[in-house]
Tab-separated table of C-alpha atoms and ligand atoms in Angstrom:
chain	number	residue	atom	x	y	z
L	1	MET	CA	217.150	-32.429	193.251
L	2	GLU	CA	216.884	-36.138	192.377
L	3	THR	CA	214.132	-37.979	194.280
L	4	VAL	CA	215.617	-40.853	196.247
L	5	ILE	CA	213.335	-43.689	197.313
L	6	ASN	CA	214.954	-46.192	199.641
L	7	SER	CA	214.341	-47.785	203.001
L	8	GLU	CA	216.215	-44.976	204.811
L	9	SER	CA	214.346	-42.144	203.062
L	10	MET	CA	211.031	-43.838	203.903
L	11	LYS	CA	211.976	-43.928	207.605
L	12	SER	CA	213.430	-40.454	207.859
L	13	ASN	CA	210.789	-38.722	205.709
L	14	ALA	CA	207.841	-40.692	207.072
L	15	GLY	CA	204.770	-38.529	206.622
L	16	SER	CA	206.659	-35.481	205.368
L	17	ASN	CA	207.136	-34.022	201.918
L	18	SER	CA	203.414	-33.369	201.392
L	19	ALA	CA	204.243	-30.720	198.758
L	20	ALA	CA	205.410	-33.613	196.559
L	21	TRP	CA	201.824	-34.675	195.872
L	22	SER	CA	200.858	-32.861	192.705
L	23	ASN	CA	197.386	-31.726	191.809
L	24	ARG	CA	196.515	-35.288	190.763
L	25	HIS	CA	192.852	-36.115	191.416
L	26	HIS	CA	192.771	-39.788	190.422
L	27	VAL	CA	195.020	-42.836	190.612
L	28	ILE	CA	194.498	-44.820	187.426
L	29	ASP	CA	197.907	-46.462	186.930
L	30	THR	CA	201.476	-46.430	188.207
L	31	LYS	CA	202.490	-45.378	184.684
L	32	ASP	CA	201.136	-41.869	185.434
L	33	LEU	CA	202.794	-41.346	188.836
L	34	THR	CA	205.952	-39.288	189.210
L	35	LEU	CA	208.790	-40.462	191.449
L	36	GLU	CA	207.950	-37.572	193.804
L	37	GLU	CA	204.373	-38.822	194.103
L	38	VAL	CA	205.513	-42.400	194.705
L	39	SER	CA	207.934	-41.151	197.350
L	40	TYR	CA	205.144	-39.177	199.042
L	41	LEU	CA	202.844	-42.218	199.069
L	42	PHE	CA	205.563	-44.514	200.475
L	43	ASN	CA	206.596	-42.027	203.174
L	44	LEU	CA	203.004	-41.571	204.276
L	45	ALA	CA	202.311	-45.327	204.220
L	46	LYS	CA	205.447	-45.833	206.354
L	47	LYS	CA	204.192	-43.264	208.855
L	48	TYR	CA	200.782	-44.936	209.064
L	49	LYS	CA	202.402	-48.355	209.465
L	50	THR	CA	204.865	-47.214	212.132
L	51	GLU	CA	202.156	-45.481	214.163
L	52	MET	CA	199.516	-48.180	213.858
L	53	THR	CA	201.853	-51.095	214.607
L	54	SER	CA	202.956	-49.307	217.781
L	55	GLY	CA	199.337	-48.838	218.872
L	56	VAL	CA	198.857	-45.166	217.894
L	57	PRO	CA	195.475	-44.792	216.164
L	58	PRO	CA	195.594	-42.744	212.944
L	59	GLN	CA	194.108	-39.243	212.888
L	60	PRO	CA	190.664	-39.252	211.200
L	61	VAL	CA	191.933	-36.851	208.541
L	62	LEU	CA	189.101	-37.744	206.144
L	63	LYS	CA	186.299	-37.580	208.712
L	64	GLY	CA	182.944	-36.891	207.070
L	65	LYS	CA	184.067	-37.933	203.579
L	66	VAL	CA	182.337	-40.834	201.863
L	67	LEU	CA	184.146	-43.646	200.044
L	68	ALA	CA	182.300	-46.026	197.702
L	69	ASN	CA	183.769	-49.400	196.829
L	70	VAL	CA	182.311	-50.414	193.451
L	71	PHE	CA	183.569	-53.850	192.454
L	72	TYR	CA	182.177	-55.292	189.226
L	73	GLU	CA	184.615	-58.212	189.704
L	74	THR	CA	185.300	-60.261	192.812
L	75	SER	CA	187.922	-59.267	195.359
L	76	THR	CA	188.968	-60.111	198.887
L	77	ARG	CA	192.236	-58.224	199.539
L	78	THR	CA	191.709	-54.996	197.588
L	79	ARG	CA	188.128	-54.384	198.579
L	80	SER	CA	188.663	-55.241	202.272
L	81	SER	CA	191.810	-53.157	202.554
L	82	PHE	CA	190.211	-50.101	200.916
L	83	GLU	CA	187.300	-50.474	203.338
L	84	LEU	CA	189.658	-50.684	206.332
L	85	ALA	CA	191.798	-47.833	205.009
L	86	GLY	CA	188.719	-45.601	204.719
L	87	ILE	CA	187.507	-46.541	208.205
L	88	HIS	CA	190.952	-45.880	209.752
L	89	LEU	CA	190.914	-42.385	208.213
L	90	GLY	CA	187.420	-41.621	209.545
L	91	MET	CA	185.526	-42.032	206.246
L	92	HIS	CA	182.045	-43.464	205.820
L	93	VAL	CA	182.455	-46.496	203.564
L	94	LEU	CA	179.713	-47.703	201.240
L	95	ASN	CA	180.246	-51.104	199.609
L	96	LEU	CA	177.963	-51.183	196.580
L	97	GLU	CA	176.700	-54.715	196.090
L	98	VAL	CA	176.900	-54.726	192.304
L	99	ALA	CA	175.109	-58.072	192.032
L	100	ALA	CA	172.143	-56.610	193.924
L	101	SER	CA	172.312	-53.144	192.357
L	102	SER	CA	170.622	-51.488	189.383
L	103	VAL	CA	173.616	-52.545	187.280
L	104	GLN	CA	171.609	-55.781	186.980
L	105	LYS	CA	168.812	-53.750	185.345
L	106	GLY	CA	171.277	-52.466	182.774
L	107	GLU	CA	172.408	-49.244	184.474
L	108	SER	CA	175.681	-48.078	182.945
L	109	LEU	CA	178.838	-47.560	184.964
L	110	GLU	CA	178.565	-43.818	184.165
L	111	ASP	CA	175.030	-43.643	185.579
L	112	THR	CA	176.091	-45.708	188.586
L	113	GLY	CA	178.867	-43.148	189.177
L	114	ARG	CA	176.482	-40.209	188.704
L	115	THR	CA	174.065	-41.774	191.202
L	116	LEU	CA	176.808	-42.246	193.814
L	117	GLN	CA	177.924	-38.649	193.251
L	118	ALA	CA	174.355	-37.390	193.792
L	119	LEU	CA	174.268	-39.417	197.014
L	120	GLY	CA	177.270	-37.473	198.341
L	121	VAL	CA	180.114	-39.883	197.642
L	122	ASN	CA	183.538	-38.174	197.504
L	123	ALA	CA	185.705	-41.013	196.183
L	124	ILE	CA	184.967	-44.110	194.094
L	125	VAL	CA	187.213	-47.173	194.202
L	126	GLN	CA	186.336	-49.191	191.104
L	127	ARG	CA	187.277	-52.653	189.831
L	128	HIS	CA	186.083	-53.620	186.365
L	129	SER	CA	186.931	-56.134	183.663
L	130	LEU	CA	187.208	-53.434	180.977
L	131	THR	CA	190.284	-51.292	180.447
L	132	GLY	CA	189.315	-47.614	180.406
L	133	SER	CA	186.425	-47.960	182.883
L	134	CYS	CA	187.912	-45.499	185.391
L	135	GLU	CA	188.585	-42.966	182.626
L	136	ARG	CA	184.920	-43.243	181.628
L	137	LEU	CA	183.956	-42.175	185.166
L	138	VAL	CA	186.500	-39.356	185.196
L	139	LYS	CA	184.937	-37.970	181.985
L	140	VAL	CA	181.381	-37.740	183.321
L	141	LEU	CA	181.788	-36.927	187.026
L	142	SER	CA	182.508	-33.638	188.799
L	143	ASP	CA	186.141	-32.586	189.194
L	144	LYS	CA	185.530	-32.850	192.952
L	145	MET	CA	185.099	-36.633	192.659
L	146	ARG	CA	188.176	-38.830	193.197
L	147	ILE	CA	188.552	-42.094	191.236
L	148	ILE	CA	190.885	-44.925	192.208
L	149	ASN	CA	191.488	-47.916	189.977
L	150	ALA	CA	191.236	-51.109	192.052
L	151	GLY	CA	192.095	-53.372	189.100
L	152	GLU	CA	190.980	-52.987	185.502
L	153	GLY	CA	191.047	-55.554	182.709
L	154	SER	CA	194.561	-56.810	181.978
L	155	SER	CA	195.958	-53.314	182.089
L	156	ALA	CA	196.383	-51.854	185.551
L	157	HIS	CA	196.175	-52.454	189.299
L	158	PRO	CA	198.111	-49.475	190.624
L	159	THR	CA	197.692	-49.902	194.377
L	160	GLN	CA	198.880	-53.537	194.057
L	161	GLY	CA	202.024	-52.349	192.242
L	162	LEU	CA	202.601	-49.725	194.937
L	163	LEU	CA	202.167	-52.146	197.831
L	164	ASP	CA	204.464	-54.692	196.164
L	165	ALA	CA	207.346	-52.211	195.747
L	166	PHE	CA	206.729	-50.816	199.252
L	167	THR	CA	206.971	-54.361	200.658
L	168	MET	CA	210.216	-55.051	198.761
L	169	LEU	CA	211.696	-51.832	200.173
L	170	GLU	CA	211.190	-53.225	203.665
L	171	HIS	CA	213.750	-55.922	202.759
L	172	ILE	CA	216.359	-54.094	200.692
L	173	GLU	CA	218.062	-50.751	201.133
L	174	SER	CA	217.273	-49.575	197.604
L	175	LEU	CA	215.530	-51.063	194.584
L	176	LYS	CA	217.861	-49.242	192.181
L	177	GLY	CA	219.825	-51.984	190.406
L	178	ALA	CA	217.971	-54.784	192.250
L	179	LYS	CA	216.809	-57.774	190.218
L	180	VAL	CA	213.133	-58.770	190.302
L	181	ALA	CA	211.791	-61.836	188.475
L	182	ILE	CA	208.073	-61.961	187.613
L	183	ILE	CA	206.844	-65.427	186.709
L	184	GLY	CA	203.702	-66.622	184.934
L	185	ASP	CA	200.949	-65.123	182.825
L	186	ILE	CA	202.371	-61.696	182.017
L	187	THR	CA	200.073	-61.070	179.051
L	188	HIS	CA	196.825	-61.112	181.020
L	189	SER	CA	198.129	-59.727	184.325
L	190	ARG	CA	197.193	-56.215	185.416
L	191	VAL	CA	199.383	-56.773	188.473
L	192	ALA	CA	202.408	-57.465	186.248
L	193	ARG	CA	201.797	-54.320	184.178
L	194	SER	CA	201.454	-51.958	187.132
L	195	ASN	CA	204.570	-53.543	188.658
L	196	LEU	CA	206.499	-53.236	185.395
L	197	TRP	CA	205.771	-49.515	185.055
L	198	LEU	CA	206.634	-48.778	188.675
L	199	LEU	CA	209.729	-50.978	188.949
L	200	ALA	CA	211.151	-49.400	185.774
L	201	LYS	CA	210.755	-45.948	187.373
L	202	LEU	CA	212.557	-47.218	190.478
L	203	GLY	CA	215.543	-48.460	188.457
L	204	VAL	CA	214.889	-52.186	188.921
L	205	GLU	CA	216.240	-54.804	186.508
L	206	VAL	CA	213.111	-56.825	185.734
L	207	HIS	CA	213.106	-60.325	184.237
L	208	VAL	CA	209.887	-62.054	183.222
L	209	ALA	CA	209.394	-65.754	182.499
L	210	GLY	CA	206.460	-67.863	181.400
L	211	PRO	CA	205.121	-69.980	178.555
L	212	ALA	CA	205.429	-68.285	175.147
L	213	THR	CA	201.621	-68.181	174.922
L	214	LEU	CA	201.448	-66.038	178.087
L	215	LEU	CA	204.289	-63.615	177.356
L	216	PRO	CA	203.830	-60.448	175.301
L	217	GLU	CA	206.183	-60.417	172.320
L	218	ASP	CA	207.409	-56.931	172.977
L	219	MET	CA	208.417	-55.935	176.474
L	220	SER	CA	210.776	-53.196	175.299
L	221	GLU	CA	208.521	-50.373	176.551
L	222	PHE	CA	209.128	-51.712	180.074
L	223	GLY	CA	212.823	-52.498	179.512
L	224	ALA	CA	212.183	-56.011	180.874
L	225	HIS	CA	214.202	-59.102	179.941
L	226	VAL	CA	212.060	-61.965	178.604
L	227	HIS	CA	212.789	-65.661	179.302
L	228	HIS	CA	210.941	-68.863	178.562
L	229	ARG	CA	212.877	-70.876	181.142
L	230	LEU	CA	212.078	-70.092	184.774
L	231	GLU	CA	215.676	-70.845	185.754
L	232	ASP	CA	217.045	-68.030	183.554
L	233	ALA	CA	214.807	-65.445	185.219
L	234	LEU	CA	215.582	-66.661	188.746
L	235	ASP	CA	219.349	-66.367	188.352
L	236	LYS	CA	220.609	-64.124	191.206
L	237	ALA	CA	217.205	-62.471	191.711
L	238	ASP	CA	216.626	-60.392	194.862
L	239	PHE	CA	212.854	-60.850	194.655
L	240	VAL	CA	210.657	-63.313	192.795
L	241	MET	CA	206.986	-62.634	192.176
L	242	ALA	CA	204.729	-65.531	191.187
L	243	LEU	CA	201.538	-64.476	189.428
L	244	ARG	CA	198.241	-66.265	189.824
L	245	LEU	CA	197.665	-68.568	186.886
L	246	GLN	CA	194.255	-67.604	185.549
L	247	LEU	CA	192.856	-71.122	185.269
L	248	GLU	CA	190.584	-70.270	182.370
L	249	ARG	CA	193.789	-69.973	180.284
L	250	GLN	CA	193.970	-73.764	180.208
L	251	LYS	CA	190.453	-73.982	178.789
L	252	SER	CA	191.392	-71.473	176.103
L	253	GLY	CA	194.369	-73.629	175.078
L	254	LEU	CA	197.075	-71.207	176.198
L	255	ILE	CA	198.651	-73.827	178.468
L	256	THR	CA	198.700	-77.547	177.794
L	257	SER	CA	197.907	-78.684	181.339
L	258	LEU	CA	198.252	-77.494	184.925
L	259	ASP	CA	200.802	-80.283	185.529
L	260	ASP	CA	202.983	-79.102	182.632
L	261	TYR	CA	202.763	-75.548	183.879
L	262	ALA	CA	203.685	-76.546	187.426
L	263	ASN	CA	206.583	-78.697	186.217
L	264	GLN	CA	208.113	-75.774	184.364
L	265	TYR	CA	207.148	-72.679	186.334
L	266	ARG	CA	206.092	-73.575	189.898
L	267	LEU	CA	208.256	-71.832	192.494
L	268	ASP	CA	209.692	-74.123	195.159
L	269	HIS	CA	212.598	-74.115	197.608
L	270	THR	CA	214.911	-76.038	195.238
L	271	ARG	CA	214.426	-73.706	192.272
L	272	LEU	CA	214.880	-70.657	194.506
L	273	LYS	CA	218.458	-71.762	195.198
L	274	LEU	CA	219.290	-70.163	191.821
L	275	ALA	CA	218.306	-66.767	193.192
L	276	LYS	CA	220.372	-64.611	195.562
L	277	PRO	CA	220.825	-65.861	199.113
L	278	GLY	CA	218.103	-64.178	201.163
L	279	VAL	CA	215.736	-63.969	198.190
L	280	LYS	CA	212.128	-63.086	199.065
L	281	VAL	CA	209.002	-64.292	197.286
L	282	LEU	CA	205.866	-62.280	196.591
L	283	HIS	CA	202.457	-63.218	195.215
L	284	PRO	CA	199.541	-60.789	194.784
L	285	GLY	CA	196.969	-63.466	195.632
L	286	PRO	CA	194.697	-65.251	195.457
L	287	LEU	CA	196.977	-68.308	195.308
L	288	ASN	CA	196.582	-71.521	193.366
L	289	ARG	CA	198.589	-73.516	195.888
L	290	GLY	CA	200.635	-76.199	194.175
L	291	VAL	CA	200.292	-74.616	190.717
L	292	GLU	CA	202.382	-71.431	190.657
L	293	ILE	CA	203.937	-71.858	194.110
L	294	THR	CA	204.319	-74.795	196.463
L	295	GLU	CA	202.387	-74.824	199.718
L	296	ALA	CA	205.663	-75.083	201.671
L	297	LEU	CA	207.155	-71.992	200.004
L	298	ALA	CA	203.987	-69.890	200.229
L	299	ASP	CA	203.868	-70.563	203.971
L	300	ASP	CA	207.618	-70.243	204.679
L	301	PRO	CA	207.870	-67.116	206.867
L	302	THR	CA	211.613	-66.753	206.165
L	303	ILE	CA	211.037	-66.313	202.425
L	304	SER	CA	207.396	-65.542	201.692
L	305	LEU	CA	206.200	-61.903	201.914
L	306	ILE	CA	202.609	-62.771	200.973
L	307	GLU	CA	200.999	-61.867	204.305
L	308	GLN	CA	203.161	-58.758	204.581
L	309	GLN	CA	201.903	-57.653	201.142
L	310	VAL	CA	198.317	-58.025	202.338
L	311	ALA	CA	198.991	-56.075	205.546
L	312	ASN	CA	200.833	-53.304	203.669
L	313	GLY	CA	197.863	-52.962	201.321
L	314	VAL	CA	195.955	-51.136	204.058
L	315	PHE	CA	198.757	-48.576	204.653
L	316	ILE	CA	199.319	-47.934	200.944
L	317	ARG	CA	195.582	-47.468	200.379
L	318	MET	CA	195.391	-45.116	203.387
L	319	SER	CA	198.159	-43.044	201.818
L	320	VAL	CA	196.422	-42.967	198.411
L	321	LEU	CA	193.090	-41.917	199.973
L	322	THR	CA	194.814	-39.221	202.053
L	323	ALA	CA	196.725	-37.877	199.036
L	324	LEU	CA	193.608	-37.648	196.888
L	325	CYS	CA	190.931	-36.629	199.359
L	326	THR	CA	192.600	-34.261	201.837
L	327	CYS	CA	192.330	-31.080	199.737
L	328	GLN	CA	189.129	-31.973	197.928
B	1	CP	N1	195.622	-58.971	194.687
B	1	CP	C1	194.301	-58.763	194.503
B	1	CP	O1	193.892	-57.884	193.727
B	1	CP	O2	193.522	-59.579	195.261
B	1	CP	P1	191.916	-59.494	195.302
B	1	CP	O3	191.416	-59.929	193.950
B	1	CP	O4	191.507	-60.439	196.409
B	1	CP	O5	191.545	-58.077	195.584
């Protein structure tokens, strides 16, 4: 039977369908997930959200398990929401302070993982600048350990992709055939990649726009339409996602100036008139206010889903932890 993921299925199947989670032990990218697994994660996140927003505390289904947050790069949203997700599920949460750890003495990420395993950690949430870092842990740690990619290089940020699609589904009946525009630095964005893989699976028509220097030449593996003019991507879009402009790109000569970038690609209320009436705007954060999105648009509660994305991050991460750690 075809797996249907829409706002109705998320409500009616909330928390059910646990058989849909395969024997997957790690979440490394949205590219790997089946539609059944995505459906399971969304249904469970919906259940957690419905219960918690009506004041019902979640069951401590992971009581006694230990989660380690290991962030070799900075983070506010992802790290905090994994910590809260673990606490809500009854886990002990250890936040390794990488800057004050033996990593500074040259300890490898493999040995850091081995050390955490010996200390009794059950799941590692890792952010790292290098693509393949989570796979390196998977190779050397016990098959009882669970690894979750919290953002890796320019390649993948799976829980961000999941929370973005989950948030969109709270505003549209189905994403099948919907149009999503992703604006900015696609080449260096792990958020864009994890979104592109997932949205393609969900049947979304994706359009990307940005300066030629920040757009991959070939987007055919994602089936995405490529534009250099923002206006062409915005045309009749249901959702528009602005990406954070990584400011170091200006220093490396990939954009001429922040003003030029803002003049051509900054989202504002006027430009959004090209999109569908009722269009919603997303941004993974952190924001460069005034560069990729105007202050007024970022803070417009009728259009901006930015705070909702952050809030949903906790429920999606609770569902990922539950899926991976329940039958450990
Ligand atoms: N969206 C995101 O990954 O934000 P943080 O870097 O604050 O975790």
